[in-house]
PDB file of C-alpha atoms (C1' of nucleotides) in Angstrom:
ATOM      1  CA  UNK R 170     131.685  75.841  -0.107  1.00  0.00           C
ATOM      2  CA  UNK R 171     131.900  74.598   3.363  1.00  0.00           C
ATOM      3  CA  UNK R 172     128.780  77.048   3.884  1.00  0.00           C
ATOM      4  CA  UNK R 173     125.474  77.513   5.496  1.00  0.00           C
ATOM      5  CA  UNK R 174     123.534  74.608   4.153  1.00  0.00           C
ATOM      6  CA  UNK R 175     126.167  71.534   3.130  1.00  0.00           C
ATOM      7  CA  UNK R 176     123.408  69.620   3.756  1.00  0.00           C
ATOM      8  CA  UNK R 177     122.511  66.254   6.198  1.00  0.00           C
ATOM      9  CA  UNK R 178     125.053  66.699   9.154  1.00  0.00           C
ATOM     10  CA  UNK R 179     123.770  70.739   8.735  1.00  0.00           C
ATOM     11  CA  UNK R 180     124.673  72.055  12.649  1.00  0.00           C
ATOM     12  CA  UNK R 181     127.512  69.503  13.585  1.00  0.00           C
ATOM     13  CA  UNK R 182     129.806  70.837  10.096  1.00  0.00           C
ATOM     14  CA  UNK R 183     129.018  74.422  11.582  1.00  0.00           C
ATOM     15  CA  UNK R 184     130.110  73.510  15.248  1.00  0.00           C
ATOM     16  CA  UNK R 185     133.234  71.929  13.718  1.00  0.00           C
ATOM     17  CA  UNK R 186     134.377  74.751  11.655  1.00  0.00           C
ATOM     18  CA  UNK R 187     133.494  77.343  14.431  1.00  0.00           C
ATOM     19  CA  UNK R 188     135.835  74.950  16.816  1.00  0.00           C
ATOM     20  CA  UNK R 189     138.749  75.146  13.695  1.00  0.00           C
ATOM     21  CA  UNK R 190     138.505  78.430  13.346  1.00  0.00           C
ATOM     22  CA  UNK R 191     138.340  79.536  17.173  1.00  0.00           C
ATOM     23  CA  UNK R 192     141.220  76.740  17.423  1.00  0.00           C
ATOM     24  CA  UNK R 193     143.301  78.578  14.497  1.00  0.00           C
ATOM     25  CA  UNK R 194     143.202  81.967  16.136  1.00  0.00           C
ATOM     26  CA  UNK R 195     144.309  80.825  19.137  1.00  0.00           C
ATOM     27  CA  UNK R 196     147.962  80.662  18.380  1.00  0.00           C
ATOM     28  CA  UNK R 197     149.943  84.260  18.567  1.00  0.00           C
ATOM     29  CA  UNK R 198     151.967  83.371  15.184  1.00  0.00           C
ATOM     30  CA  UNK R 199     148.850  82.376  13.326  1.00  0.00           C
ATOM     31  CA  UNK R 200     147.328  86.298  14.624  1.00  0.00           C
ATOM     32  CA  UNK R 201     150.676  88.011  13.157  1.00  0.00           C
ATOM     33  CA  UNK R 202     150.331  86.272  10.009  1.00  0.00           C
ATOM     34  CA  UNK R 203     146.736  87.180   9.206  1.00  0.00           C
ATOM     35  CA  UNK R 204     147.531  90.922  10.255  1.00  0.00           C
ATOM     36  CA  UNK R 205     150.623  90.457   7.502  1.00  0.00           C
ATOM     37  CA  UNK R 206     147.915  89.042   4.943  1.00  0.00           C
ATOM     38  CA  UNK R 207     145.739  91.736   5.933  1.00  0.00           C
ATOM     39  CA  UNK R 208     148.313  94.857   5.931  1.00  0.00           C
ATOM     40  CA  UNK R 209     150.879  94.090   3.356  1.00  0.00           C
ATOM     41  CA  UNK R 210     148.349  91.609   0.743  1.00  0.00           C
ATOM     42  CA  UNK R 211     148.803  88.558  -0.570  1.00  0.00           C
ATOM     43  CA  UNK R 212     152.384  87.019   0.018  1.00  0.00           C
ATOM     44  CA  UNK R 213     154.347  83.923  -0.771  1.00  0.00           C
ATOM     45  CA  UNK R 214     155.724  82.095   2.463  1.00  0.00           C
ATOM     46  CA  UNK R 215     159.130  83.076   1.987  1.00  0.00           C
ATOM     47  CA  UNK R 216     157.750  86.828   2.106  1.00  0.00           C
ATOM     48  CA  UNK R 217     155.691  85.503   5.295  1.00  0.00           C
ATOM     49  CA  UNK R 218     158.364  83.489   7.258  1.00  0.00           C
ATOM     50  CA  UNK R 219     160.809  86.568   6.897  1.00  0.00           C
ATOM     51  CA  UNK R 220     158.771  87.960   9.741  1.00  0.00           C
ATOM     52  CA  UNK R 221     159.089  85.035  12.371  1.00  0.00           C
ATOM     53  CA  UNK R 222     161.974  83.521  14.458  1.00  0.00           C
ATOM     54  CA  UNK R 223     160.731  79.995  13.719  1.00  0.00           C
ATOM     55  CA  UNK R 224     162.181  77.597  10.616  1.00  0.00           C
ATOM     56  CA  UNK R 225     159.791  77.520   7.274  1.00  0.00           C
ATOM     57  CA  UNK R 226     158.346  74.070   8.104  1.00  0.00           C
ATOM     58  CA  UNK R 227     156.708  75.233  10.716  1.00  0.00           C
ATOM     59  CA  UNK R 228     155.174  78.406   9.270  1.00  0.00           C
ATOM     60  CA  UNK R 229     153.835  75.804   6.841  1.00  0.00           C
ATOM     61  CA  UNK R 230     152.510  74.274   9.622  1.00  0.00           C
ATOM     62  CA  UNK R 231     150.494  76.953  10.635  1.00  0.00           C
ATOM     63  CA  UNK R 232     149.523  78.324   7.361  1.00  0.00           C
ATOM     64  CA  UNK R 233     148.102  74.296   6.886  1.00  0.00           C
ATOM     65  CA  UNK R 234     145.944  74.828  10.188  1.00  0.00           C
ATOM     66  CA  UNK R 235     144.928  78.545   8.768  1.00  0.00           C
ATOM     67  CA  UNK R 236     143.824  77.073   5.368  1.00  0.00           C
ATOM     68  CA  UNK R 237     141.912  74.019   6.778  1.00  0.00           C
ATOM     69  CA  UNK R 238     139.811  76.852   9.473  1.00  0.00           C
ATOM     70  CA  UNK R 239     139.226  78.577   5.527  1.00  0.00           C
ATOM     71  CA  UNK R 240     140.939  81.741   7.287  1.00  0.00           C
ATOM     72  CA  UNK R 241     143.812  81.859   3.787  1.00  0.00           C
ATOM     73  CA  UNK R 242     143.683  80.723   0.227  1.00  0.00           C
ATOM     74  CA  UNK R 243     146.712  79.969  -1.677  1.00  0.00           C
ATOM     75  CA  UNK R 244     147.214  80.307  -5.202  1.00  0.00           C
ATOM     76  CA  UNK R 245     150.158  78.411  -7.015  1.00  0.00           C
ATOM     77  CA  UNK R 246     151.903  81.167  -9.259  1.00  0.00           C
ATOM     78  CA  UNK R 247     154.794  79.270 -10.692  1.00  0.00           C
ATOM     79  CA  UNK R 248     156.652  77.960  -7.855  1.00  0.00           C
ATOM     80  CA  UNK R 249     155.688  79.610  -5.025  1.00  0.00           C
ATOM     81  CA  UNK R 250     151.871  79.786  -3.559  1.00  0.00           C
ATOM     82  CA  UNK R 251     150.675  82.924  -3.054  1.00  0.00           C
ATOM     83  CA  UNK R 252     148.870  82.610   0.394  1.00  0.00           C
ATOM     84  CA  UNK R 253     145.452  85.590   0.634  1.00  0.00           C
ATOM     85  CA  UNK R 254     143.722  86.160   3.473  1.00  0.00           C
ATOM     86  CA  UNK R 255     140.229  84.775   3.507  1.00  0.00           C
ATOM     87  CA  UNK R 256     138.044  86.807   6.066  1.00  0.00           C
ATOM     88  CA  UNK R 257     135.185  85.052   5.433  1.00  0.00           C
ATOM     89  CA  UNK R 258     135.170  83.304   8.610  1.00  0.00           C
ATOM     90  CA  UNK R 259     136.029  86.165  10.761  1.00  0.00           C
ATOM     91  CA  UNK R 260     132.389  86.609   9.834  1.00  0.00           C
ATOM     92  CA  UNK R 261     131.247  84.284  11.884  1.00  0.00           C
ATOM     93  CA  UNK R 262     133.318  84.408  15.073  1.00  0.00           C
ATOM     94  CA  UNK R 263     131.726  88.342  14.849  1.00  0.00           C
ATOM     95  CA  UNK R 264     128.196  86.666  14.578  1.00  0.00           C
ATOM     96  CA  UNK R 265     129.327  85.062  18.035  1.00  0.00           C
ATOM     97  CA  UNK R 266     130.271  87.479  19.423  1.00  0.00           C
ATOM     98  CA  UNK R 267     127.359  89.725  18.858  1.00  0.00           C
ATOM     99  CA  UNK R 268     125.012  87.945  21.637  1.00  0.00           C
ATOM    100  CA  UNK R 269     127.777  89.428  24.304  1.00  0.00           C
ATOM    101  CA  UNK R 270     127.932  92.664  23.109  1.00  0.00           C
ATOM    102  CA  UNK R 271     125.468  94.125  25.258  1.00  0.00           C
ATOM    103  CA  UNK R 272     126.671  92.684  28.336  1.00  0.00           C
ATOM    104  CA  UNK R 273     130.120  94.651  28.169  1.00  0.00           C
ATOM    105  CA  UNK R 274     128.159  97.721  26.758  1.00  0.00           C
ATOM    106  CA  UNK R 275     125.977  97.091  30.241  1.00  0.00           C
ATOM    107  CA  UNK R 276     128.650  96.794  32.354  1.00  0.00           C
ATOM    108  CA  UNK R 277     130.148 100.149  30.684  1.00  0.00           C
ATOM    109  CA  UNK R 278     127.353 101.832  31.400  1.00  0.00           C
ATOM    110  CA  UNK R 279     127.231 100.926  35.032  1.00  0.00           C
ATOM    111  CA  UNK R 280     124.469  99.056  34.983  1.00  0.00           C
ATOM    112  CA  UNK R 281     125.680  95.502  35.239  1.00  0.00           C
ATOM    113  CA  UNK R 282     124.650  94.690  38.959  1.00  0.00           C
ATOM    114  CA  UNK R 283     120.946  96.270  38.152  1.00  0.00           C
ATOM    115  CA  UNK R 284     119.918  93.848  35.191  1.00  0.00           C
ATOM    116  CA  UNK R 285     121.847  90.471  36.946  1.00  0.00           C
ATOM    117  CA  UNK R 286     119.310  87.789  37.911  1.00  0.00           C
ATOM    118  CA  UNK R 287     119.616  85.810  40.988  1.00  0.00           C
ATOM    119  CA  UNK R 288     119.644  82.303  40.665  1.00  0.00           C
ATOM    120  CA  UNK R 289     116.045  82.747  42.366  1.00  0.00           C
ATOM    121  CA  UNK R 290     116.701  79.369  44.790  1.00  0.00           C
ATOM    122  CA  UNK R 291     118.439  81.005  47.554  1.00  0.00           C
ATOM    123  CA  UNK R 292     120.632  83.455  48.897  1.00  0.00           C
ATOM    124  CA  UNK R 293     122.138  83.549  52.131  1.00  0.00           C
TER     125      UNK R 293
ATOM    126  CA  UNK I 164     142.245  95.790  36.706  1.00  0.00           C
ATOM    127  CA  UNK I 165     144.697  94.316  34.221  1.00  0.00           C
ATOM    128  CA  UNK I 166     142.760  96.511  32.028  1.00  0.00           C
ATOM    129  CA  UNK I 167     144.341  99.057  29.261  1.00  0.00           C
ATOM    130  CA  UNK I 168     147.295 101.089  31.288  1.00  0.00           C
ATOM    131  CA  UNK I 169     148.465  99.255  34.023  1.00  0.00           C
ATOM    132  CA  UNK I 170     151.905 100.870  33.324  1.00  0.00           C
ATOM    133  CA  UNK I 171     155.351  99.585  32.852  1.00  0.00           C
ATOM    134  CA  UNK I 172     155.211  97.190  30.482  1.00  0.00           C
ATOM    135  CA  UNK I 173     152.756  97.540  28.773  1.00  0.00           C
ATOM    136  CA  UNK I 174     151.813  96.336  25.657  1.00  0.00           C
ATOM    137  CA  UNK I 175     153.487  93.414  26.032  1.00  0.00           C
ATOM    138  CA  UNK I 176     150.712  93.143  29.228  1.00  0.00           C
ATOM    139  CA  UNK I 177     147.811  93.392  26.636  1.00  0.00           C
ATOM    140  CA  UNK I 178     149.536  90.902  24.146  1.00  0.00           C
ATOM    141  CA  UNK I 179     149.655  88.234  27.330  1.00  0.00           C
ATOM    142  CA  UNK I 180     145.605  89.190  28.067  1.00  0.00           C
ATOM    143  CA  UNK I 181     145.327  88.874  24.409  1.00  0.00           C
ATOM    144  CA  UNK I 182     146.771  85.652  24.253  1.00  0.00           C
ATOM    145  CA  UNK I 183     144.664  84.236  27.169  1.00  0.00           C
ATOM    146  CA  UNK I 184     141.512  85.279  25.852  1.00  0.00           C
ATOM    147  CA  UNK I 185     141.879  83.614  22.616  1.00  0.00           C
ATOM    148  CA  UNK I 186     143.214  80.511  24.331  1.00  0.00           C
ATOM    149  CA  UNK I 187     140.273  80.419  26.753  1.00  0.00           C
ATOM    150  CA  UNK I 188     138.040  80.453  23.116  1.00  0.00           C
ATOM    151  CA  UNK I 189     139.361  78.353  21.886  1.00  0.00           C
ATOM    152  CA  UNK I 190     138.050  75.435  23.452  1.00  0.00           C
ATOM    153  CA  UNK I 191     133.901  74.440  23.384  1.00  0.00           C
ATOM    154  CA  UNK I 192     133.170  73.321  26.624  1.00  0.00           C
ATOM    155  CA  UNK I 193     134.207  76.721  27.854  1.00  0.00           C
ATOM    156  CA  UNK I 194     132.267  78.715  25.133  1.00  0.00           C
ATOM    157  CA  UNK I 195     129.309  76.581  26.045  1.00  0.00           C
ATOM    158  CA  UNK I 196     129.995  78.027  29.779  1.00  0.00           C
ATOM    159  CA  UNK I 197     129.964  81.677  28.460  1.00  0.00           C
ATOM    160  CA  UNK I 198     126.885  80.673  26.600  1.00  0.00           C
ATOM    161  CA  UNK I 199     125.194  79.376  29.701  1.00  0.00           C
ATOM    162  CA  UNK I 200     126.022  82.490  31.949  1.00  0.00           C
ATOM    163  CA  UNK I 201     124.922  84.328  29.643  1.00  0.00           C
ATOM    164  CA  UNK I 202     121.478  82.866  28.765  1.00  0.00           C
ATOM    165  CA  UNK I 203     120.805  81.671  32.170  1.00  0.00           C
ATOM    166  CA  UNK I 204     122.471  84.168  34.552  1.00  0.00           C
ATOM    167  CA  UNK I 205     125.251  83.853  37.263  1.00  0.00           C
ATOM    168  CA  UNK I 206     125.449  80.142  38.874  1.00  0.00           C
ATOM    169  CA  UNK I 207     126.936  77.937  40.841  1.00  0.00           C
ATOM    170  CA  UNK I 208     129.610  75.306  39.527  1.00  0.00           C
ATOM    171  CA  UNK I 209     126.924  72.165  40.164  1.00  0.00           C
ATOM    172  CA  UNK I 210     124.288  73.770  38.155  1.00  0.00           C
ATOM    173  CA  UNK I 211     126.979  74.350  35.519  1.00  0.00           C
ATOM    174  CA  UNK I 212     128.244  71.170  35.465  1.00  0.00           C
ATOM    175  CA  UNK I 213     124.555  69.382  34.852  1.00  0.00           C
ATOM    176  CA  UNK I 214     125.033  70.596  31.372  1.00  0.00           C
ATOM    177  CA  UNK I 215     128.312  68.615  30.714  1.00  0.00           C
ATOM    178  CA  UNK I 216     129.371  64.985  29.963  1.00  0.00           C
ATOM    179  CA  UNK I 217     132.741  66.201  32.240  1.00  0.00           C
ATOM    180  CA  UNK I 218     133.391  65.077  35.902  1.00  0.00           C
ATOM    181  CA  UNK I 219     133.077  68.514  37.932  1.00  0.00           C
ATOM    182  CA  UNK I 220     136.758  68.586  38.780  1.00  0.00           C
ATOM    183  CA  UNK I 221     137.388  69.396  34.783  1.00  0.00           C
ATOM    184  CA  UNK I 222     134.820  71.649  34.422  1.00  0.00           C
ATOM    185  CA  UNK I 223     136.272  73.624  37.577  1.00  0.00           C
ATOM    186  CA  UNK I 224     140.033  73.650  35.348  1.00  0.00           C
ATOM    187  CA  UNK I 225     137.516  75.380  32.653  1.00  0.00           C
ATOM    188  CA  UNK I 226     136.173  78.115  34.848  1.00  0.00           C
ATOM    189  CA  UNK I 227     140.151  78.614  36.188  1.00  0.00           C
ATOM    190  CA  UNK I 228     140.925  79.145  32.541  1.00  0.00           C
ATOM    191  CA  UNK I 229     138.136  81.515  31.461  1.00  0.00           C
ATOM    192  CA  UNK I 230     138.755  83.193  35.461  1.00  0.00           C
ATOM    193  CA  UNK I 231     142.468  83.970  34.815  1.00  0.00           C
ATOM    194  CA  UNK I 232     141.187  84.924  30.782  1.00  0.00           C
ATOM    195  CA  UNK I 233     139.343  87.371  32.790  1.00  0.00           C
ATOM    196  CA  UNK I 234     135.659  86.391  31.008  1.00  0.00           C
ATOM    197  CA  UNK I 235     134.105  85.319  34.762  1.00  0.00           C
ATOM    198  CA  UNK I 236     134.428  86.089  38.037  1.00  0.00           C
ATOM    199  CA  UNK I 237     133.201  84.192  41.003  1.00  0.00           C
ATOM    200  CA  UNK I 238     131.443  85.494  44.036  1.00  0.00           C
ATOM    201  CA  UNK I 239     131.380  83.082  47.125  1.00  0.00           C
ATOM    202  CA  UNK I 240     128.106  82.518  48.322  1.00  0.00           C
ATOM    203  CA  UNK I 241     128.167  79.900  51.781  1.00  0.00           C
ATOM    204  CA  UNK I 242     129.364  77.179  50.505  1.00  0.00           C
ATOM    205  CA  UNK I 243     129.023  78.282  46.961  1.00  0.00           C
ATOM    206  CA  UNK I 244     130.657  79.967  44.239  1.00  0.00           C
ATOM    207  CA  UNK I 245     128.372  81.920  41.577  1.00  0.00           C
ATOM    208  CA  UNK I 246     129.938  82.451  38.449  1.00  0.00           C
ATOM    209  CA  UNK I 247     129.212  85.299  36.356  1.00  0.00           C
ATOM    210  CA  UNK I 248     130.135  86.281  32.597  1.00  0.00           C
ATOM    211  CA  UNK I 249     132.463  89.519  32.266  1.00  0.00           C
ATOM    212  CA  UNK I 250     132.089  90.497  28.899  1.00  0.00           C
ATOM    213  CA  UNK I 251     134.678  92.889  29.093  1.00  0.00           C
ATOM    214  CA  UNK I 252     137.734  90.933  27.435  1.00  0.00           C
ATOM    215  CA  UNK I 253     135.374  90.190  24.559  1.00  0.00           C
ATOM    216  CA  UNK I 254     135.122  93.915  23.737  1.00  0.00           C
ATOM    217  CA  UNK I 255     138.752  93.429  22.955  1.00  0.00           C
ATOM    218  CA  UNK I 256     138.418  90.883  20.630  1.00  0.00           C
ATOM    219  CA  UNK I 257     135.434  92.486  18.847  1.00  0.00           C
ATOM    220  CA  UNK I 258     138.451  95.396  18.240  1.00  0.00           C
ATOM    221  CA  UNK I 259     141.246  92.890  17.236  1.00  0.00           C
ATOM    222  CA  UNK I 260     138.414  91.818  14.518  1.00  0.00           C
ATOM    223  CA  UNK I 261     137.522  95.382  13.566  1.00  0.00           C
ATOM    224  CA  UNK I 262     140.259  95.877  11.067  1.00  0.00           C
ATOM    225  CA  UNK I 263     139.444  92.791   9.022  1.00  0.00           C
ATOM    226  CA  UNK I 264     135.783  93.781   8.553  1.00  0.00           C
ATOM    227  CA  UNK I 265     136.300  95.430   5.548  1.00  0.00           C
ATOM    228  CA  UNK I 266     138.135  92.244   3.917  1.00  0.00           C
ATOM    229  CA  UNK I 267     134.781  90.177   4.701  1.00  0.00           C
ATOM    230  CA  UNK I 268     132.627  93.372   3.332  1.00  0.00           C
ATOM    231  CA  UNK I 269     134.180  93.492   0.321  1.00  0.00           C
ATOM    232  CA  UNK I 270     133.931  89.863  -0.682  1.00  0.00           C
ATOM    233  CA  UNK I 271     130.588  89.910  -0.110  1.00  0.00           C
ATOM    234  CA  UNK I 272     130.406  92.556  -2.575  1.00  0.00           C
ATOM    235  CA  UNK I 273     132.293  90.808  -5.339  1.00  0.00           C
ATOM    236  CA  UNK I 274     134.898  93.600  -5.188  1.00  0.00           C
ATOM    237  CA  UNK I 275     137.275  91.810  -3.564  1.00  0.00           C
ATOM    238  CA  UNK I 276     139.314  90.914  -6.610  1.00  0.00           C
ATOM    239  CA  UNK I 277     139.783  94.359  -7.674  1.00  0.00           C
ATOM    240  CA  UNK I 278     140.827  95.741  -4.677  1.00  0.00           C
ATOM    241  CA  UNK I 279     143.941  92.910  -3.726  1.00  0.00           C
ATOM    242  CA  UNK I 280     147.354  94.006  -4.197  1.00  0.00           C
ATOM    243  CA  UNK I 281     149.754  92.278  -6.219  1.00  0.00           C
ATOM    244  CA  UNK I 282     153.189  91.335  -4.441  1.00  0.00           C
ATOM    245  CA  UNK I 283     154.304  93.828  -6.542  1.00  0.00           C
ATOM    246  CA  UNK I 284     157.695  92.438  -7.422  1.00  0.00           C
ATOM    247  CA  UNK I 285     156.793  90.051 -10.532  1.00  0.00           C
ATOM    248  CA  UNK I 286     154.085  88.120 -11.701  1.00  0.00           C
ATOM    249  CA  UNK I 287     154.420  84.414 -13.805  1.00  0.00           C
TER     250      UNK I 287
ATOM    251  C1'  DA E  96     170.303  68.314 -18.350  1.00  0.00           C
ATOM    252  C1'  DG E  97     171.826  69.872 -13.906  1.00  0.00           C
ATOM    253  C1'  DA E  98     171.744  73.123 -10.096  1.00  0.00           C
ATOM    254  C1'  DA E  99     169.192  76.199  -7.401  1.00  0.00           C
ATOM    255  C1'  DT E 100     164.809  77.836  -5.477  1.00  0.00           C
ATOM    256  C1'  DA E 101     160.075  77.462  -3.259  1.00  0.00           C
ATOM    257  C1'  DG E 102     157.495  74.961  -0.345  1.00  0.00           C
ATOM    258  C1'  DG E 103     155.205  70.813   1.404  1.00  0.00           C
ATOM    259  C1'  DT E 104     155.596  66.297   4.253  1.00  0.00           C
ATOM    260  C1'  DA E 105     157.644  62.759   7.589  1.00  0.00           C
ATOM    261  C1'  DG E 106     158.978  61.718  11.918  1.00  0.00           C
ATOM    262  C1'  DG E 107     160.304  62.890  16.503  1.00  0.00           C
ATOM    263  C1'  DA E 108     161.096  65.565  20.989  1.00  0.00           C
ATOM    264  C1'  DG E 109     159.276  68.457  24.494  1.00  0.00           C
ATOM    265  C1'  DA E 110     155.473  71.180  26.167  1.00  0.00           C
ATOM    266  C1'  DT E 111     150.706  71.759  26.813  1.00  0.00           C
ATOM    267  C1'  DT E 112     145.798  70.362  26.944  1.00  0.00           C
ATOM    268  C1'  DC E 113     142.097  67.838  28.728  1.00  0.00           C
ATOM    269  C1'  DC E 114     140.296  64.430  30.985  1.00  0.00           C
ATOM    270  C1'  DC E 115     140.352  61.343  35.059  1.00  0.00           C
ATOM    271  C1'  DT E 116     140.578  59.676  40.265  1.00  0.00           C
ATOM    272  C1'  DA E 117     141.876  60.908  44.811  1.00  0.00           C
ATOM    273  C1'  DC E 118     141.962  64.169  48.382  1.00  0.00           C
ATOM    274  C1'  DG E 119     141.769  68.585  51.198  1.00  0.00           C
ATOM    275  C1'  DC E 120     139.317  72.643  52.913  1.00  0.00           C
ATOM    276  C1'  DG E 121     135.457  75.398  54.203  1.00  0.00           C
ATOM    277  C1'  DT E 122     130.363  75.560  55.122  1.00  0.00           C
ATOM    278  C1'  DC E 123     125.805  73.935  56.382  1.00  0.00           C
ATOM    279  C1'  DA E 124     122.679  70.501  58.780  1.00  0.00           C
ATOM    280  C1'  DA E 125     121.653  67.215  62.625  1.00  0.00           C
TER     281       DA E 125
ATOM    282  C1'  DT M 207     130.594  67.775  66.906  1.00  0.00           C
ATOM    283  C1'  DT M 208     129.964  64.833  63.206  1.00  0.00           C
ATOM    284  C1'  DG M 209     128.625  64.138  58.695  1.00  0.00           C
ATOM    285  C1'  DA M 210     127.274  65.661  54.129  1.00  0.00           C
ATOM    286  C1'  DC M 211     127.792  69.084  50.565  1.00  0.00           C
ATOM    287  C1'  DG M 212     130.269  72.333  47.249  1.00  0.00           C
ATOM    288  C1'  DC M 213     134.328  73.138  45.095  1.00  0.00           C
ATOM    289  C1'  DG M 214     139.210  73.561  44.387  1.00  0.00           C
ATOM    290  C1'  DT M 215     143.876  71.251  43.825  1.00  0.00           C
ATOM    291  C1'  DA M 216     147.322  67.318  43.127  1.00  0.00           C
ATOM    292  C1'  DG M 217     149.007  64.110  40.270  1.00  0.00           C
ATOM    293  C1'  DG M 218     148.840  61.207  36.313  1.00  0.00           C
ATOM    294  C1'  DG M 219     147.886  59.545  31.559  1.00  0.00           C
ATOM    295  C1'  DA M 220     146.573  59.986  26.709  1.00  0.00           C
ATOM    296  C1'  DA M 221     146.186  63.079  23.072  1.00  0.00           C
ATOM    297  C1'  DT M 222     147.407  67.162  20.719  1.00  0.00           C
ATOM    298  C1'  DC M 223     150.417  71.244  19.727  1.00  0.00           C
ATOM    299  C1'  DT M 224     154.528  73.339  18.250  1.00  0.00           C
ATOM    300  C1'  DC M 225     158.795  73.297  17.134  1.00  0.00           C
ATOM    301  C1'  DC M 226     162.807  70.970  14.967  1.00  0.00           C
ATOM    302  C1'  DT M 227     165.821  68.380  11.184  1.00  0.00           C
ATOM    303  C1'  DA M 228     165.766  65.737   7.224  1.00  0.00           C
ATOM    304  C1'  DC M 229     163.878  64.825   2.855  1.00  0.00           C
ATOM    305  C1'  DC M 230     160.857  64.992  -1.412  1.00  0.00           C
ATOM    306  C1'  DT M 231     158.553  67.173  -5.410  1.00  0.00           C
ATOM    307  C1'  DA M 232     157.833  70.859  -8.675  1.00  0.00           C
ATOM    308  C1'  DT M 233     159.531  74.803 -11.069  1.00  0.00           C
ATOM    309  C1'  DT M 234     162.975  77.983 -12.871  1.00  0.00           C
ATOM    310  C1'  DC M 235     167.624  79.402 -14.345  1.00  0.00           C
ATOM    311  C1'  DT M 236     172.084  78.537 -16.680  1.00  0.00           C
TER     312       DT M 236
END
DNA sequence: AGAATAGGTAGGAGATTCCCTACGCGTCAA
DNA sequence: TTGACGCGTAGGGAATCTCCTACCTATTCT
C-alpha cells in the first residue's frame, strides 16, 4: 500500500520508510523477534514476550515500531492479535545493499587496492 | 580483525559487531556517507562534509560510528584523513537477511498464505 | 453478570542520539 | 617560527529510545 508509486511526495515516502525500516532493525530485541516470526510462524504476543526478559508493554512497544516500518502484520483472532512477519521490506534494504556487493566481493578477491581511485588532487 | 574467530568469546563478539553495524545503518547521514565513498571513491572529511547541512565536528562523530561499525577506515594523508568504504561488515548483513528471502519470494508469488503455519494450539 | 485473560496506551525515568560551540593537536606554508 | 588548515575531542542541550508501572478496553469463561 505504502508502495512504489503513492503518488506526489513519490521519493521523500520512500526515504522515510527506508529510514523506519533501517531504524526498526536496529534494535537487538526487534532482530530476535522477527527470527521468532520467521522460525516458529505467526504468534500472539504472549507466545512472543515468553522469549524476552523485558515486561509485555514494552514488547508492544517494539512490535508498534515493527508494524509502523511494515516489517509484521497482526491479525485480531478473538482476543489476542496474531502478529506475522511481513518480509516485504527486507526487500528493499537487500535492493540497498546490492550496490555494495561488489566492493566486499573485490576486497575478497584481493583486489581492493587495484580498482581504488585517488582523489586525483594530490598526494603527498 | 574482529572478523569471524577471534576466539574466546565468541559469538557473543559477532552479536556486539552485529549490533554496531545495524546501529551505524540506521541513521541517513551516515548511509549517505557509505553512498558517497562508494560512488565517489576514498576522501577526505572536508570533501565529505560539502555534501551535508552538518557542522564538520558532527559529521566526524558519523565517520567514528561507521569506523568503530567497521564499514570505513581512514588512512592519514599530511594533514588529511581519506576515508574509504569497507564493505566487509555488509556481507554480514546480506547473510543475517538470507534466511528471510524466501518469506519475501513467496509473497510475491501469492503462495504465501498457503504456506503459514497456524499456532497450532486453537483457532477462534 | 462478573472475573479472568490478552494486549494496547499513558506517563515518566534514565540512557542514548545527534546536533552544536569551543578548543587542542598535528601538518603545511610563509 | 608563526599562522592557517584539517580534523578530532570535550562538554552541553534538546530530542528520542527503551524500559518501567499503572491503567483501560475488548473478549472469553463460569
Amino acid at each position: 500500500m505504502t508502495g512504489t508509486g503513492t503518488g506526489g511526495t513519490g521519493a521523500g515516502v520512500r526515504a522515510a520508510d527506508e529510514d523506519r525500516v533501517f531504524a526498526a532493525l536496529a534494535n537487538a530485541t526487534r532482530r530476535e523477534v522477527l527470527r521468532l516470526l520467521r522460525d516458529e510462524g505467526p504468534q500472539p504476543v504472549q507466545a512472543l514476550a515468553d522469549h524476552f526478559a523485558m515486561r509485555r508493554p514494552s514488547l508492544s512497544e517494539h512490535l508498534k515500531v515493527l508494524r509502523e516500518a511494515g516489517l509484521v502484520t497482526e491479525q485480531r483472532s478473538g482476543r489476542r492479535r496474531i502478529y506475522r512477519l511481513e518480509a516485504a521490506p527486507l526487500a528493499e534494504v537487500q535492493d540497498w545493499l546490492h550496490p555494495y556487493e561488489r566492493f566486499w566481493r573485490e576486497r575478497l578477491k584481493g583486489l581492493g587496492e587495484l580498482l581504488d581511485r585517488m582523489p586525483d588532487d594530490d598526494r603527498p
